[in-house]
Tab-separated table of C-alpha atoms in Angstrom:
chain	number	residue	atom	x	y	z
A	479	MET	CA	-12.577	1.071	-3.045
A	480	SER	CA	-10.256	0.593	-0.046
A	481	LYS	CA	-10.314	-3.191	-0.492
A	482	ILE	CA	-9.280	-2.852	-4.138
A	483	ILE	CA	-6.428	-0.478	-3.327
A	484	GLY	CA	-5.298	-2.656	-0.433
A	485	LYS	CA	-5.180	-5.764	-2.616
A	486	ARG	CA	-3.334	-3.902	-5.362
A	487	ILE	CA	-0.785	-2.501	-2.901
A	488	ARG	CA	-0.123	-6.011	-1.592
A	489	LYS	CA	0.181	-7.515	-5.078
A	490	ILE	CA	2.572	-4.835	-6.338
A	491	ARG	CA	4.556	-4.788	-3.094
A	492	LEU	CA	5.130	-8.543	-3.330
A	493	GLU	CA	6.031	-8.319	-7.032
A	494	LYS	CA	8.666	-5.731	-6.088
A	495	GLY	CA	9.993	-7.954	-3.288
A	496	MET	CA	9.186	-5.358	-0.639
A	497	THR	CA	8.209	-6.279	2.917
A	498	GLN	CA	5.362	-4.772	4.894
A	499	VAL	CA	7.939	-3.501	7.369
A	500	HIS	CA	9.846	-1.620	4.661
A	501	LEU	CA	6.767	-0.083	3.039
A	502	SER	CA	5.263	0.784	6.422
A	503	LYS	CA	8.400	2.669	7.425
A	504	ARG	CA	8.470	4.556	4.123
A	505	LEU	CA	4.823	5.558	4.653
A	506	GLY	CA	5.486	6.700	8.214
A	507	TYR	CA	3.336	4.059	9.916
A	508	LYS	CA	4.389	3.152	13.449
A	509	SER	CA	3.600	-0.520	12.918
A	510	PRO	CA	3.439	-2.852	9.901
A	511	SER	CA	0.130	-4.121	11.276
A	512	ILE	CA	-1.475	-0.921	9.961
A	513	LEU	CA	-0.383	-1.793	6.429
A	514	SER	CA	-1.525	-5.382	6.972
A	515	GLU	CA	-5.005	-4.132	7.877
A	516	ILE	CA	-5.066	-1.859	4.814
A	517	GLU	CA	-3.972	-4.671	2.492
A	518	SER	CA	-6.618	-7.014	3.907
A	519	GLY	CA	-9.354	-4.388	3.596
A	520	LYS	CA	-9.959	-4.203	7.358
A	521	LYS	CA	-8.801	-0.591	7.527
A	522	GLY	CA	-9.469	2.260	5.147
A	523	PHE	CA	-6.648	3.829	3.192
A	524	ASP	CA	-5.912	7.560	3.291
A	525	ALA	CA	-6.422	8.831	-0.260
A	526	ASP	CA	-3.764	11.495	0.326
A	527	LYS	CA	-1.132	8.742	0.482
A	528	VAL	CA	-1.984	7.203	-2.911
A	529	PRO	CA	0.626	9.246	-4.850
A	530	LEU	CA	3.287	8.457	-2.238
A	531	VAL	CA	2.552	4.716	-2.320
A	532	ALA	CA	2.708	4.751	-6.113
A	533	GLU	CA	6.051	6.560	-6.010
A	534	ILE	CA	7.529	4.180	-3.425
A	535	LEU	CA	6.328	1.148	-5.389
A	536	GLY	CA	7.555	2.647	-8.657
A	537	VAL	CA	4.199	2.524	-10.430
A	538	GLU	CA	1.706	4.989	-11.865
A	539	VAL	CA	-1.162	5.977	-9.559
A	540	ASN	CA	-3.710	4.228	-11.787
A	541	ALA	CA	-1.894	0.909	-11.206
A	542	LEU	CA	-3.266	0.978	-7.672
A	543	PHE	CA	-6.836	1.008	-8.965
A	544	PHE	CA	-6.751	-1.452	-11.880
């Protein structure tokens, strides 16, 4: 599931023209490398942050899963 969410975050983020640095800061990550690892599926994604990511990206939560 984490790989799917990571890929969807990356796809939507790029469609919105948002950088990893910008999204990482909005999510409170200390480094964009954390987001890079999430997007590549190397690191799990905290399910509690799903609504926040959706809000920042301007999409419905289900857009991160499908």
